[in-house]
CSV table of C-alpha atoms in Angstrom, one decimal:
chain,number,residue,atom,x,y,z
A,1,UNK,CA,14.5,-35.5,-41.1
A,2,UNK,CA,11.3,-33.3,-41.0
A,3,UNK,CA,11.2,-30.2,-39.7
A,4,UNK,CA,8.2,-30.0,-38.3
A,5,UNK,CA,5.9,-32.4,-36.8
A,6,UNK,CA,2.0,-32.2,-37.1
A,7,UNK,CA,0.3,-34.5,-35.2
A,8,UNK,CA,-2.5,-36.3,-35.1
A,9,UNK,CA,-1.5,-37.3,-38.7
A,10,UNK,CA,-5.4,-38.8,-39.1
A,11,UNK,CA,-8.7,-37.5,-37.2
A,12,UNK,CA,-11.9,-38.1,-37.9
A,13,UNK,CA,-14.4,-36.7,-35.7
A,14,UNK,CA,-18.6,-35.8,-35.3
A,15,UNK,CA,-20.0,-33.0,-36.1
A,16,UNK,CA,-20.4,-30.5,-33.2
A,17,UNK,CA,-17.2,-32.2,-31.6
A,18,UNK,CA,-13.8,-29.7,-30.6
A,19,UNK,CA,-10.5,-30.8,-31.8
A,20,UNK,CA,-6.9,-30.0,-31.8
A,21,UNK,CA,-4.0,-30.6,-33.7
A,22,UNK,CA,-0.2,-29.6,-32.9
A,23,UNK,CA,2.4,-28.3,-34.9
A,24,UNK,CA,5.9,-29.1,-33.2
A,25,UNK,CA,10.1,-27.9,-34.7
A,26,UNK,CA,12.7,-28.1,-32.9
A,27,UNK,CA,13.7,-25.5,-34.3
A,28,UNK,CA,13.0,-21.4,-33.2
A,29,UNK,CA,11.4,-20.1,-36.1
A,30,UNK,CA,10.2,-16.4,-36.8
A,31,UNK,CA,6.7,-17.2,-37.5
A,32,UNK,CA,4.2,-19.7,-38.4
A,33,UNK,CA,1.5,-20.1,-40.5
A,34,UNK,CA,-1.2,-22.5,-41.1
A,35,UNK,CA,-3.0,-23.3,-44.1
A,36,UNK,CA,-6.1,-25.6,-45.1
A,37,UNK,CA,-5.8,-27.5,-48.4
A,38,UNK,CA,-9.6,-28.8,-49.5
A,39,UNK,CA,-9.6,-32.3,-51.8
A,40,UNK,CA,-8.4,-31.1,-55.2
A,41,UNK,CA,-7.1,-27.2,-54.5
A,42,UNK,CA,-4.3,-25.7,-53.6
A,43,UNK,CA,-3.1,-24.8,-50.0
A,44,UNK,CA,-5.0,-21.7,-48.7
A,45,UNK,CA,-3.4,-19.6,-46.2
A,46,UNK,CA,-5.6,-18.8,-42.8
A,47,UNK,CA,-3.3,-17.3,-40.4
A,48,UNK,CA,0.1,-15.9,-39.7
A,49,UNK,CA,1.2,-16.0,-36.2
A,50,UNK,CA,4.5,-14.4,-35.1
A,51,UNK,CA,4.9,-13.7,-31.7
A,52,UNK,CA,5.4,-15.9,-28.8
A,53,UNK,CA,2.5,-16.8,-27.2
A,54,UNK,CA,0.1,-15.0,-29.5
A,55,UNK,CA,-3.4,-16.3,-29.9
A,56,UNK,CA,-5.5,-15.6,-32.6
A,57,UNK,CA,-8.8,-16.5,-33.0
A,58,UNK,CA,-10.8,-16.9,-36.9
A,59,UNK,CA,-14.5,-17.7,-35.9
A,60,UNK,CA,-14.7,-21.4,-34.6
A,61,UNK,CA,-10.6,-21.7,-35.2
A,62,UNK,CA,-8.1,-20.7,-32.4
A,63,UNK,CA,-4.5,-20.6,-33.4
A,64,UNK,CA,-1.9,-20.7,-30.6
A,65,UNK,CA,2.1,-20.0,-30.5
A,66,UNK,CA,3.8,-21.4,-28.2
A,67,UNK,CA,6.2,-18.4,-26.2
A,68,UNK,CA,9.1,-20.4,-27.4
A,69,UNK,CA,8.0,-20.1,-30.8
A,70,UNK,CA,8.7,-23.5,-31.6
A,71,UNK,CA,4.9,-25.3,-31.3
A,72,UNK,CA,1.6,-24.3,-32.4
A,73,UNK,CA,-1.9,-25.4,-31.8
A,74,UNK,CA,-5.1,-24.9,-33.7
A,75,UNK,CA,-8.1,-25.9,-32.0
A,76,UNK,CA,-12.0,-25.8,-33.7
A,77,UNK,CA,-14.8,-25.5,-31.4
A,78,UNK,CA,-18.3,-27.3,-33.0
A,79,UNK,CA,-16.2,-28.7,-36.2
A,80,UNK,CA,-18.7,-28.6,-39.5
A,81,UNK,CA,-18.5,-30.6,-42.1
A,82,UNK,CA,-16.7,-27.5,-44.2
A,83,UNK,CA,-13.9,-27.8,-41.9
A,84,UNK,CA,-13.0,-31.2,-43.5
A,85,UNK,CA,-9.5,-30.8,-45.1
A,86,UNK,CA,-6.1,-31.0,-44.7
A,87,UNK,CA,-4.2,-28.7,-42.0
A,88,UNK,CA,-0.6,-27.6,-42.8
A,89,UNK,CA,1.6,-25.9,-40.5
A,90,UNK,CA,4.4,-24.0,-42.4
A,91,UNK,CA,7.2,-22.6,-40.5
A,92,UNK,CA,9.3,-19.4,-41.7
A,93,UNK,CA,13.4,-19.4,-40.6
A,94,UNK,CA,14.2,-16.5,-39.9
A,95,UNK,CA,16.5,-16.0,-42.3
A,96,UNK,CA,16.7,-14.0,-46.2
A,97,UNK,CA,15.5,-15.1,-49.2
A,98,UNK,CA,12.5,-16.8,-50.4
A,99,UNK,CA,13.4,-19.9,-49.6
A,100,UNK,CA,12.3,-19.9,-46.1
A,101,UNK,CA,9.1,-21.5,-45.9
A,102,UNK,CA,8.7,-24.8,-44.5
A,103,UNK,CA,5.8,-27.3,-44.6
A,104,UNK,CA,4.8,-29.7,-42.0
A,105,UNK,CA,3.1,-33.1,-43.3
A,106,UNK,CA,-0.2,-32.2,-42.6
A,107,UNK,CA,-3.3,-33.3,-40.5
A,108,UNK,CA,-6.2,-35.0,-42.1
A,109,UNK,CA,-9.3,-34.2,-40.7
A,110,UNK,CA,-12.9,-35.7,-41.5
A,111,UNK,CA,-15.9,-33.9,-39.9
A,112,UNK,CA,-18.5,-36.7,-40.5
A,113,UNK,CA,-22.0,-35.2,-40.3
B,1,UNK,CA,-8.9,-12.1,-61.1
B,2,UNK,CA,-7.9,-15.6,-61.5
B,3,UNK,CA,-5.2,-15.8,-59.2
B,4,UNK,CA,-2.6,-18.8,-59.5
B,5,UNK,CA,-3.7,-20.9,-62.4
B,6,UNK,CA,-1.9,-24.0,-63.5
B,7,UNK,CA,-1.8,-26.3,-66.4
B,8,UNK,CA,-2.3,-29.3,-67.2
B,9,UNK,CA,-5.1,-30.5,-64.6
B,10,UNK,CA,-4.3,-33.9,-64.9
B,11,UNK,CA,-1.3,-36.1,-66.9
B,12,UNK,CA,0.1,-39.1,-67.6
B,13,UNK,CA,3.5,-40.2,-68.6
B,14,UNK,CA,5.3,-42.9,-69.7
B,15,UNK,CA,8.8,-43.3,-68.4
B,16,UNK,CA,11.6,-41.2,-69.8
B,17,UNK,CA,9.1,-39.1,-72.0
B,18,UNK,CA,9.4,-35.2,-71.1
B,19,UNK,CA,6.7,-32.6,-70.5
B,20,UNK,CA,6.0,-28.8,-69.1
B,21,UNK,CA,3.7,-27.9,-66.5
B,22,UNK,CA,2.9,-24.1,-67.3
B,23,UNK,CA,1.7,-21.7,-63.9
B,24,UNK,CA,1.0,-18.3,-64.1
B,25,UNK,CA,-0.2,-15.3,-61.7
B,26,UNK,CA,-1.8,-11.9,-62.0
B,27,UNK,CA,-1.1,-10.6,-59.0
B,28,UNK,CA,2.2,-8.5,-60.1
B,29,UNK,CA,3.9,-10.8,-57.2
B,30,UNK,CA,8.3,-11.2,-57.7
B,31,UNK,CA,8.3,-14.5,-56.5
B,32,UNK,CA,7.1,-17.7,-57.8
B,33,UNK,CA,8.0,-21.4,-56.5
B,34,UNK,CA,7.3,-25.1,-57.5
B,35,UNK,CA,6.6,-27.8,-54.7
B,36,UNK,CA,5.6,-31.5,-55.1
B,37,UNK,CA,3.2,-33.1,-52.6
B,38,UNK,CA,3.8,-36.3,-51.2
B,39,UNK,CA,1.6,-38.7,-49.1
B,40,UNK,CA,3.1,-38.3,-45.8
B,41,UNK,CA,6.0,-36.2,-46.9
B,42,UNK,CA,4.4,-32.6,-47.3
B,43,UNK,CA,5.0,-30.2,-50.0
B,44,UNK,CA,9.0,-30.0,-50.8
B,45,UNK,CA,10.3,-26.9,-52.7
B,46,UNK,CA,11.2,-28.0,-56.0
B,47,UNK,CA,12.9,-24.9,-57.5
B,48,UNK,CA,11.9,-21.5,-56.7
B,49,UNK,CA,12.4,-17.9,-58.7
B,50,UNK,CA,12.8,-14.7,-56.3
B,51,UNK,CA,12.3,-12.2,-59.0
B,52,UNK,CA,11.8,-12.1,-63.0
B,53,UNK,CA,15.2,-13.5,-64.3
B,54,UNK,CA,16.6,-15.2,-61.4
B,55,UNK,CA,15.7,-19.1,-60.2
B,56,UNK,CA,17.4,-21.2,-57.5
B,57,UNK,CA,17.2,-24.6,-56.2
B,58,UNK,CA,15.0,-26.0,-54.0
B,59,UNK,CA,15.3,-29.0,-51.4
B,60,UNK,CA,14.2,-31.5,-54.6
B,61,UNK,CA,15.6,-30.2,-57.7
B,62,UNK,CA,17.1,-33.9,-59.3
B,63,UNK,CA,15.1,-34.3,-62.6
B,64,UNK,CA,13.8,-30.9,-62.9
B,65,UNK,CA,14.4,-27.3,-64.7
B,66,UNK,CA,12.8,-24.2,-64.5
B,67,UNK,CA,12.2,-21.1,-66.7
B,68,UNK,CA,10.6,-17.8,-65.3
B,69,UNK,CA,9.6,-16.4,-68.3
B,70,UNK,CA,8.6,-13.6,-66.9
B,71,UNK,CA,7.1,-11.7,-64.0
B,72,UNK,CA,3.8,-13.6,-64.6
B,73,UNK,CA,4.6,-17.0,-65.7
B,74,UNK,CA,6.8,-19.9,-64.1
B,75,UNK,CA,7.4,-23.6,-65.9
B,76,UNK,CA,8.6,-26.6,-64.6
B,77,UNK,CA,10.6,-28.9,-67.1
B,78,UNK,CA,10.6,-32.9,-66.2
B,79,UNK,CA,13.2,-33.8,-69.4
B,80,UNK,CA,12.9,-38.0,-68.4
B,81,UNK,CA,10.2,-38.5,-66.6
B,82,UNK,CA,10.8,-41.3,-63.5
B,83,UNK,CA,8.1,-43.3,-61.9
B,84,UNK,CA,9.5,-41.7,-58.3
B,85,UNK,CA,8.7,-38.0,-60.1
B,86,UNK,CA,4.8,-39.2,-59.4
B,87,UNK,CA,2.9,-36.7,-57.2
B,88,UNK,CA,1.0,-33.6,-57.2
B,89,UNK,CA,2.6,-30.3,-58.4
B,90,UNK,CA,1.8,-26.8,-57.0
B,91,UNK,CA,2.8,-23.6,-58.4
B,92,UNK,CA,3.0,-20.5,-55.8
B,93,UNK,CA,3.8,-17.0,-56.0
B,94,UNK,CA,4.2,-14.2,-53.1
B,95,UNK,CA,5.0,-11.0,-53.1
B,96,UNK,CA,7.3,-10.5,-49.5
B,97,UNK,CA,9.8,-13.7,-49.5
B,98,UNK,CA,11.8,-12.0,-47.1
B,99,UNK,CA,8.8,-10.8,-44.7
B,100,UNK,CA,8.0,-12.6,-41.9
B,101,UNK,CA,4.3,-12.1,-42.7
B,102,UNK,CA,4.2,-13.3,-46.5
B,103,UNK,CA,1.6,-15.3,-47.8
B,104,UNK,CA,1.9,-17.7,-50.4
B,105,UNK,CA,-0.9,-18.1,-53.1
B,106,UNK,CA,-1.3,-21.9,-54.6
B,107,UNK,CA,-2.8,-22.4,-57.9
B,108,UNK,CA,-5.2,-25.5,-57.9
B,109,UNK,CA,-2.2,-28.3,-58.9
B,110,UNK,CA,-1.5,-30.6,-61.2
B,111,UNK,CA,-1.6,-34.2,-60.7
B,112,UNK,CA,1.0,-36.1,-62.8
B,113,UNK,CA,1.6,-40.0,-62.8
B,114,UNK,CA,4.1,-41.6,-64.3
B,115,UNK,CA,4.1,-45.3,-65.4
């Protein structure tokens, strides 16, 4: 059973479009992040969000908690080309240890130009 | 600065033959991990190393081992390889496991495929 839900699993979209994708638990978790993975490279993390309803914004990227911290949204305004890649949600339990990080199954976006 | 860097880039096996994927990080971080990506499933915690001398399982440990070396380096063992042990390997490190606000850094993967 997965822990989190990403959703959709596929886009592919114009340039100069907006998009969203969703990050759903049903669990409460203590934060979230997301990261983007580009073909052949590791995960790179771009935010952390961990209050509820916090918004964060990272230029053309907006990054929503939801207040009861257990759904997020990312949302790109004008998608580029560059933003092609895939889009993990990670949830952190709150909880000790190291092994608290939790990886949702990604969305695979396509910015065609 | 090079970060997380892993190696091999790329290898193939043939069933039941063993090999060592090497990761190492120069960013004085405690804690190092190994995941496996999936189509569709994510990346799954293989085994995971909280500080120099200590490693723990993961949600997927079944075929693997693990040896922190030491505070830079972290290897992952397959002794038989399997066909279903197929996918793309990440090494991580971080620095704050128990912060709400850690990062984790990736190093670039390997991709192994087993026949």
């Amino acid at each position: 059973t997965q822990l989190l839900e990403q959703s959709p699993q596929f886009l592919s979209i114009q340039e100069g479009e907006n998009l969203t994708v969703y990050c759903n638990s049903s669990s409460v978790f203590s934060s979230l992040q997301w990261y983007r993975q580009e073909p052949g490279e590791g995960p790179v993390l771009l935010v952390t969000v961990v209050t509820g309803g916090e918004v964060k914004k990272l230029k053309r990227l907006t990054f929503q908690f939801g207040d009861a911290r257990k759904d997020s949204s990312l949302h790109i305004t004008a998608a580029q080309p560059g933003d092609t890649g895939l889009y993990l949600c990670a949830l952190r339990r709150a909880r000790t240890g190291a092994n608290n990080l939790f990886f949702g199954t990604g969305t695979r976006l396509t910015v065609i130009p | 600065n090079a970060g997380v860097t892993q190696t091999p880039k790329f290898q193939v096996l043939k069933t039941g033959q063993s090999m060592t994927l090497q990761c190492a990080q120069d960013m004085n971080h405690n804690s190092m991990y190994w995941y496996r990506q999936d189509p569709g499933m994510g990346l799954r915690l293989i085994y995971y190393s909280a500080s120099e001398g200590t490693t723990d399982k993961g949600e997927v440990p079944n075929g693997y081992n693990v040896s922190r070396l030491n505070k830079r380096e972290f290897s992952l063992r397959l002794e038989s390889a399997a066909p279903s042990q197929t996918s793309v390997y990440f090494c991580a490190s971080s620095d704050q496991p128990g912060s709400s606000t850690d990062t984790q850094y990736f190093g670039p993967g390997t991709r192994l495929t087993v026949l």
